[in-house]
Amino acid sequence: MYFLQQNRMKVVLLVGADRDCAESDTTFKEDRKLIYKHIKTVVDRLDESGTRSTPVFDGGNIFNTDRDFRIQSLNTENLDWLMSHDNVPVIGCIGENPEGRLGLVQADDGTHTLSTYTQPLKVLLLNAGGGISDSSGERVTVVFLPQAAELQKFVNLPWWNTTVKDRFIKVCDILKVLPKASSYVITSASDVLTELLTQRGVGTLFKRVAPVNKYRSLDDWVKVGDCMENEQQLKDILPDLVENAFGRQTSRSYWNKLSADLDAIYVTDDFKSCAVVRKIHGMPGVAYLDKFAVCKEERGNFSIDVLWQQLKQDYTSLYWRSRRTNIFNSWYEARSDGVVKSGYYHIFWFGLNSTDINSVVKLCETLPDSFDS
């Protein structure tokens, strides 16, 4: 936190109790005492590290609730004042209802409300155990969330259970109101700095991504932008996407001849990433990954991982080539079963029979360049 404060990165800490909502006045008194204790501990630890903070013991100064202590609004004047100073606000999950009574508010509701107003680039849920683990104890590092939460695609995963489902829905609700670049992380308190300063930390990161659409022809029509009437054919927009990613001009003959052996085209919904897969004569039954393109502004935002996951899901084997000067060769090598460095190209594959490798290498050596020199 000291590092963040010194670099003028705004942080808000929300401190909850060990349960979500109050059941009686007596229970709330116990919860409020526990929250006060947690806030004092946090403030003391921050002070020991040289981080200045401002405790807000009664979050009623921040959260306005209804009679049942469901958050209705923020006291934005108080919150703006807190955030205008360099101190880190440490806010208790306590709200005030119209009668002026205080009560416990759900930590997730408080997080959602604060996030909607402050629009953070990263939201962290801190606990003692860290991120989500599967049934074998392996950590789930990244969960990609489609723009519309599709729970069904996750239910058969080894880490899915009722608790994770509830958390998943809450994460989706929070990320919906945040910028596309924002992420949500479940991690332990000791790993905060790693999670705040890196995309791939040690907890479980939830990231909203654009869905990947699959097409069979360059003549397919696709919707561009939010307007339903704004449709274009893939052959009119795909060349620009590929050329933006590679920084080179594609040859006109490449696109004219592509339909002859095209197997599939994958394009993300935001038209920032794409893949072109062909079935080339001479290698029956094995698909060739002809183009794998991610726009420069999207690199590091997981678009490349989402696109690759879709290819792995649809193809049991692929082969492809890359120029020896390509900066992504180490990334390709980490995801391939093997690589042959042959003259101007590195030739990669996964899922191939050993008897096919020599044929694949020879074929890749003879394929014409799809870019103008």
Coordinates of C-alpha atoms in Angstrom, one line a residue:
M1 CA 0.0 0.0 0.0
Y2 CA 2.9 2.3 0.7
F3 CA 4.1 1.9 -2.9
L4 CA 0.7 2.6 -4.3
Q5 CA 0.3 5.7 -2.1
Q6 CA 3.7 7.1 -3.0
N7 CA 2.8 6.7 -6.7
R8 CA -0.6 8.4 -6.1
M9 CA -2.6 5.4 -7.0
K10 CA -6.0 5.7 -5.4
V11 CA -7.1 2.8 -3.1
V12 CA -10.3 2.3 -1.1
L13 CA -10.4 -0.5 1.5
L14 CA -13.8 -2.0 2.4
V15 CA -13.9 -4.0 5.7
G16 CA -16.7 -6.5 6.3
A17 CA -17.8 -8.9 9.1
D18 CA -17.8 -12.7 8.9
R19 CA -21.4 -12.8 7.6
D20 CA -23.4 -10.8 5.1
C21 CA -26.3 -9.3 6.9
A22 CA -27.7 -8.5 10.3
E23 CA -30.3 -10.8 11.9
S24 CA -30.9 -8.9 15.1
D25 CA -29.8 -5.9 17.1
T26 CA -27.7 -8.0 19.4
T27 CA -26.0 -9.8 16.4
F28 CA -25.3 -6.4 14.8
K29 CA -23.6 -5.1 17.9
E30 CA -21.3 -8.1 17.8
D31 CA -20.7 -7.6 14.1
R32 CA -20.0 -3.9 14.5
K33 CA -17.5 -4.7 17.3
L34 CA -15.8 -7.1 15.0
I35 CA -15.7 -4.6 12.1
Y36 CA -14.2 -2.0 14.4
K37 CA -11.5 -4.4 15.4
H38 CA -10.7 -5.3 11.8
I39 CA -10.5 -1.6 10.9
K40 CA -8.1 -0.8 13.7
T41 CA -5.9 -3.8 12.8
V42 CA -5.8 -2.6 9.1
V43 CA -5.0 1.0 10.1
D44 CA -2.3 -0.2 12.5
R45 CA -0.7 -2.4 9.8
L46 CA -0.8 0.4 7.2
D47 CA 0.7 2.8 9.7
E48 CA 3.5 0.4 10.4
S49 CA 4.3 0.3 6.7
G50 CA 4.3 4.1 6.4
T51 CA 0.9 4.3 4.7
R52 CA -1.4 7.0 5.9
S53 CA -5.1 6.0 6.2
T54 CA -8.4 7.4 7.4
P55 CA -10.7 5.0 9.2
V56 CA -14.5 5.3 8.6
F57 CA -15.9 3.1 11.4
D58 CA -19.5 3.8 10.7
G59 CA -20.0 3.3 7.0
G60 CA -23.3 5.1 7.4
N61 CA -21.3 8.2 6.5
I62 CA -20.9 6.5 3.1
F63 CA -23.8 4.0 2.5
N64 CA -27.4 5.1 2.6
T65 CA -29.8 2.1 2.9
D66 CA -33.5 1.3 3.0
R67 CA -35.1 0.1 6.2
D68 CA -33.7 -3.4 5.7
F69 CA -30.2 -2.1 5.2
R70 CA -30.0 -2.7 1.5
I71 CA -27.8 -0.1 -0.1
Q72 CA -29.8 2.6 -2.0
S73 CA -27.1 5.2 -2.6
L74 CA -23.7 6.6 -1.8
N75 CA -22.9 9.7 0.2
T76 CA -20.7 10.8 -2.7
E77 CA -19.8 14.1 -1.0
N78 CA -18.2 12.3 1.9
L79 CA -16.5 9.7 -0.4
D80 CA -15.2 12.4 -2.8
W81 CA -13.7 14.3 0.2
L82 CA -12.0 11.1 1.5
M83 CA -10.6 10.3 -1.9
S84 CA -9.4 13.9 -2.5
H85 CA -6.8 13.4 0.2
D86 CA -3.7 11.1 0.0
N87 CA -4.8 8.9 2.9
V88 CA -6.3 5.5 2.1
P89 CA -10.0 5.3 3.2
V90 CA -10.7 2.2 5.4
I91 CA -14.5 1.9 5.3
G92 CA -16.6 -0.4 7.4
C93 CA -19.6 -2.3 5.9
I94 CA -22.2 -0.4 7.9
G95 CA -25.0 1.6 6.5
E96 CA -27.6 4.1 7.8
N97 CA -31.3 3.7 7.0
P98 CA -33.9 6.5 6.7
E99 CA -34.6 6.4 10.5
G100 CA -31.0 7.0 11.3
R101 CA -30.3 3.5 12.5
L102 CA -27.1 1.7 11.7
G103 CA -26.9 -1.8 10.3
L104 CA -24.6 -4.3 8.6
V105 CA -24.6 -4.1 4.8
Q106 CA -23.5 -6.9 2.5
A107 CA -19.8 -6.6 1.5
D108 CA -20.6 -7.5 -2.1
D109 CA -23.3 -4.8 -2.3
G110 CA -20.8 -2.3 -0.9
T111 CA -18.2 -3.4 -3.4
H112 CA -20.6 -3.1 -6.3
T113 CA -21.8 0.3 -5.2
L114 CA -18.3 1.7 -4.6
S115 CA -17.1 0.2 -7.9
T116 CA -20.0 1.7 -9.9
Y117 CA -19.1 5.2 -8.7
T118 CA -15.3 5.0 -8.6
Q119 CA -14.7 2.8 -11.7
P120 CA -11.6 1.0 -10.6
L121 CA -9.3 -0.9 -12.9
K122 CA -8.9 -3.7 -10.3
V123 CA -11.2 -5.0 -7.5
L124 CA -9.7 -7.4 -5.0
L125 CA -11.5 -9.7 -2.6
L126 CA -9.0 -10.5 0.2
N127 CA -9.3 -13.7 2.3
A128 CA -7.1 -16.0 4.2
G129 CA -7.0 -18.9 1.7
G130 CA -6.3 -17.0 -1.6
G131 CA -7.9 -17.9 -5.0
I132 CA -10.2 -20.6 -6.1
S133 CA -8.8 -24.2 -6.2
D134 CA -10.1 -27.3 -8.0
S135 CA -10.9 -30.6 -6.5
S136 CA -7.2 -31.6 -6.6
G137 CA -6.0 -28.5 -4.9
E138 CA -4.7 -26.8 -8.1
R139 CA -5.2 -23.1 -8.2
V140 CA -7.5 -21.7 -10.9
T141 CA -5.4 -18.8 -12.3
V142 CA -7.7 -17.1 -14.8
V143 CA -11.4 -17.3 -15.5
F144 CA -12.6 -15.6 -18.7
L145 CA -16.1 -14.2 -18.5
P146 CA -18.1 -13.7 -21.7
Q147 CA -19.8 -10.3 -22.0
A148 CA -23.1 -12.1 -21.3
A149 CA -22.6 -14.5 -18.3
E150 CA -23.1 -18.0 -19.6
L151 CA -23.1 -20.2 -16.5
Q152 CA -23.7 -23.4 -18.4
K153 CA -20.3 -23.4 -20.0
F154 CA -18.7 -23.5 -16.5
V155 CA -20.8 -26.1 -14.6
N156 CA -18.7 -29.1 -15.7
L157 CA -15.4 -27.7 -14.6
P158 CA -13.7 -29.4 -11.7
W159 CA -13.7 -26.3 -9.5
W160 CA -17.4 -25.4 -10.0
N161 CA -19.7 -25.7 -6.9
T162 CA -22.5 -23.8 -5.3
T163 CA -20.1 -21.4 -3.4
V164 CA -18.2 -20.7 -6.6
K165 CA -21.4 -20.2 -8.5
D166 CA -22.6 -17.5 -6.0
R167 CA -19.3 -15.8 -6.2
F168 CA -19.2 -16.0 -9.9
I169 CA -22.6 -14.3 -10.3
K170 CA -21.5 -11.5 -8.0
V171 CA -18.2 -11.0 -9.9
C172 CA -20.2 -10.8 -13.2
D173 CA -22.5 -8.2 -11.7
I174 CA -19.5 -6.0 -10.6
L175 CA -17.6 -6.3 -13.9
K176 CA -20.6 -5.4 -15.9
V177 CA -20.5 -1.8 -14.5
L178 CA -16.7 -1.4 -15.0
P179 CA -14.6 -0.6 -18.0
K180 CA -13.5 -3.5 -20.2
A181 CA -10.0 -3.3 -18.9
S182 CA -11.0 -3.8 -15.3
S183 CA -10.6 -7.2 -13.5
Y184 CA -11.6 -8.8 -10.3
V185 CA -9.2 -10.9 -8.2
I186 CA -9.7 -13.3 -5.3
T187 CA -6.5 -13.6 -3.4
S188 CA -4.9 -13.5 0.1
A189 CA -4.0 -10.3 1.9
S190 CA -0.2 -11.2 1.7
D191 CA -0.3 -11.1 -2.1
V192 CA -2.0 -7.7 -2.6
L193 CA 1.0 -6.0 -4.2
T194 CA 1.5 -8.8 -6.7
E195 CA -2.1 -8.7 -7.8
L196 CA -2.3 -4.9 -8.1
L197 CA 0.8 -4.5 -10.2
T198 CA 0.6 -7.6 -12.5
Q199 CA -2.0 -9.1 -14.8
R200 CA -1.0 -12.7 -13.8
G201 CA -0.7 -12.8 -10.0
V202 CA -1.1 -15.7 -7.6
G203 CA -4.8 -15.6 -6.9
T204 CA -7.8 -16.2 -9.2
L205 CA -8.3 -13.4 -11.8
F206 CA -11.7 -12.9 -13.4
K207 CA -11.6 -11.0 -16.7
R208 CA -14.4 -9.9 -19.0
V209 CA -13.6 -10.7 -22.6
A210 CA -15.2 -10.4 -26.0
P211 CA -16.9 -13.6 -27.2
V212 CA -15.2 -15.4 -30.2
N213 CA -17.4 -16.0 -33.2
K214 CA -16.8 -18.7 -35.9
Y215 CA -17.4 -18.2 -39.6
R216 CA -17.0 -20.5 -42.6
S217 CA -16.8 -18.0 -45.4
L218 CA -15.3 -14.6 -46.2
D219 CA -18.7 -13.8 -47.7
D220 CA -20.4 -14.1 -44.3
W221 CA -22.0 -10.9 -43.0
V222 CA -21.2 -9.7 -39.5
K223 CA -22.5 -6.9 -37.3
V224 CA -20.0 -4.1 -36.7
G225 CA -20.6 -1.9 -33.6
D226 CA -23.8 -1.6 -31.7
C227 CA -26.0 -0.7 -34.7
M228 CA -27.9 -3.7 -36.0
E229 CA -28.0 -2.3 -39.5
N230 CA -24.2 -1.8 -39.7
E231 CA -23.2 -5.0 -41.3
Q232 CA -20.2 -5.8 -43.4
Q233 CA -18.7 -8.9 -45.0
L234 CA -15.7 -10.5 -43.5
K235 CA -13.7 -10.0 -46.6
D236 CA -14.0 -6.2 -46.2
I237 CA -12.8 -6.0 -42.6
L238 CA -10.5 -9.0 -42.0
P239 CA -7.6 -7.7 -44.1
D240 CA -7.3 -4.5 -42.0
L241 CA -7.4 -6.6 -38.8
V242 CA -4.6 -8.9 -39.9
E243 CA -2.5 -6.0 -41.3
N244 CA -2.9 -4.0 -38.1
A245 CA -1.6 -7.0 -36.0
F246 CA 1.3 -7.9 -38.3
G247 CA 2.3 -4.4 -39.3
R248 CA 2.6 -5.6 -42.9
Q249 CA 0.5 -5.4 -46.1
T250 CA -1.2 -8.7 -47.2
S251 CA -1.1 -9.6 -50.9
R252 CA -4.3 -9.4 -52.8
S253 CA -3.9 -12.9 -54.2
Y254 CA -3.9 -14.3 -50.6
W255 CA -7.5 -13.3 -50.0
N256 CA -8.6 -14.2 -53.5
K257 CA -7.4 -17.8 -53.1
L258 CA -8.3 -18.3 -49.5
S259 CA -11.8 -19.6 -50.0
A260 CA -10.5 -22.6 -51.9
D261 CA -9.2 -24.4 -48.7
L262 CA -10.7 -22.3 -45.9
D263 CA -11.9 -24.3 -42.9
A264 CA -12.9 -21.6 -40.4
I265 CA -12.4 -18.0 -39.4
Y266 CA -12.5 -16.9 -35.8
V267 CA -13.1 -13.3 -34.9
T268 CA -13.7 -11.8 -31.5
D269 CA -16.8 -9.7 -31.1
D270 CA -14.8 -6.5 -30.8
F271 CA -12.9 -7.2 -34.0
K272 CA -9.5 -7.0 -32.2
S273 CA -8.4 -10.6 -32.7
C274 CA -8.8 -13.3 -35.3
A275 CA -7.6 -16.7 -36.5
V276 CA -7.7 -18.2 -40.0
V277 CA -7.6 -22.0 -40.3
R278 CA -7.2 -23.9 -43.6
K279 CA -7.2 -27.5 -44.7
I280 CA -4.4 -27.6 -47.2
H281 CA -4.1 -30.2 -49.9
G282 CA -1.3 -32.7 -49.1
M283 CA -2.2 -32.9 -45.4
P284 CA -5.6 -34.4 -45.2
G285 CA -7.3 -34.4 -41.8
V286 CA -4.9 -32.0 -40.3
A287 CA -5.7 -28.2 -40.1
Y288 CA -3.2 -25.4 -40.8
L289 CA -3.3 -22.3 -38.6
D290 CA -2.7 -19.8 -41.3
K291 CA -3.2 -16.6 -39.3
F292 CA -3.3 -15.9 -35.6
A293 CA -3.6 -12.1 -35.2
V294 CA -4.2 -9.8 -32.2
C295 CA -4.2 -6.1 -32.5
K296 CA -1.3 -4.3 -30.8
E297 CA -3.6 -2.4 -28.4
E298 CA -5.1 -5.7 -27.1
R299 CA -1.9 -7.6 -26.4
G300 CA -1.7 -8.3 -22.7
N301 CA -5.5 -8.1 -22.3
F302 CA -6.0 -11.8 -22.6
S303 CA -7.6 -11.7 -26.1
I304 CA -4.8 -14.0 -27.3
D305 CA -5.6 -16.5 -24.6
V306 CA -9.3 -16.6 -25.3
L307 CA -8.7 -17.1 -29.0
W308 CA -6.3 -19.9 -28.4
Q309 CA -8.6 -21.6 -26.0
Q310 CA -11.3 -21.7 -28.7
L311 CA -8.9 -23.2 -31.2
K312 CA -7.8 -25.9 -28.8
Q313 CA -11.5 -26.7 -28.1
D314 CA -12.3 -27.1 -31.8
Y315 CA -9.1 -28.8 -33.1
T316 CA -7.3 -31.8 -31.7
S317 CA -4.3 -31.0 -33.9
L318 CA -2.9 -28.0 -35.7
Y319 CA 0.3 -26.9 -37.3
W320 CA 1.5 -23.5 -38.2
R321 CA 4.6 -21.5 -39.1
S322 CA 6.1 -18.2 -37.9
R323 CA 8.9 -16.0 -39.0
R324 CA 12.1 -16.6 -37.0
T325 CA 12.0 -12.9 -36.0
N326 CA 8.5 -13.1 -34.6
I327 CA 8.5 -11.9 -31.0
F328 CA 5.7 -14.4 -30.2
N329 CA 7.7 -17.5 -31.0
S330 CA 8.4 -18.2 -27.3
W331 CA 4.7 -18.0 -26.6
Y332 CA 4.0 -20.4 -29.5
E333 CA 6.6 -22.8 -28.4
A334 CA 5.1 -22.9 -24.8
R335 CA 1.8 -24.0 -26.3
S336 CA 3.1 -26.5 -28.9
D337 CA 4.1 -30.1 -28.8
G338 CA 7.2 -29.3 -30.8
V339 CA 9.0 -26.9 -33.1
V340 CA 11.4 -27.2 -36.0
K341 CA 13.6 -24.2 -36.9
S342 CA 13.8 -24.4 -40.7
G343 CA 15.6 -21.6 -42.4
Y344 CA 13.3 -18.5 -42.5
Y345 CA 10.5 -20.1 -40.4
H346 CA 9.8 -21.8 -37.1
I347 CA 7.3 -24.5 -37.6
F348 CA 5.1 -25.5 -34.7
W349 CA 2.4 -28.2 -34.1
F350 CA 0.3 -29.9 -31.4
G351 CA -1.6 -33.2 -31.6
L352 CA 0.3 -34.5 -34.6
N353 CA 1.3 -38.1 -35.1
S354 CA 5.1 -38.4 -35.2
T355 CA 4.8 -39.8 -38.8
D356 CA 3.1 -36.5 -40.0
I357 CA 5.8 -34.1 -38.6
N358 CA 8.2 -34.5 -41.5
S359 CA 5.4 -33.9 -44.1
V360 CA 4.2 -30.8 -42.2
V361 CA 7.7 -29.3 -42.1
K362 CA 8.2 -29.8 -45.9
L363 CA 4.7 -28.4 -46.6
C364 CA 5.3 -25.3 -44.5
E365 CA 8.7 -24.7 -46.2
T366 CA 6.9 -24.5 -49.6
L367 CA 3.9 -22.4 -48.8
P368 CA 3.9 -19.0 -50.4
D369 CA 4.2 -15.8 -48.3
S370 CA 0.8 -14.1 -47.8
F371 CA 2.4 -10.7 -47.2
D372 CA 3.9 -8.3 -49.8
S373 CA 7.6 -8.1 -49.4

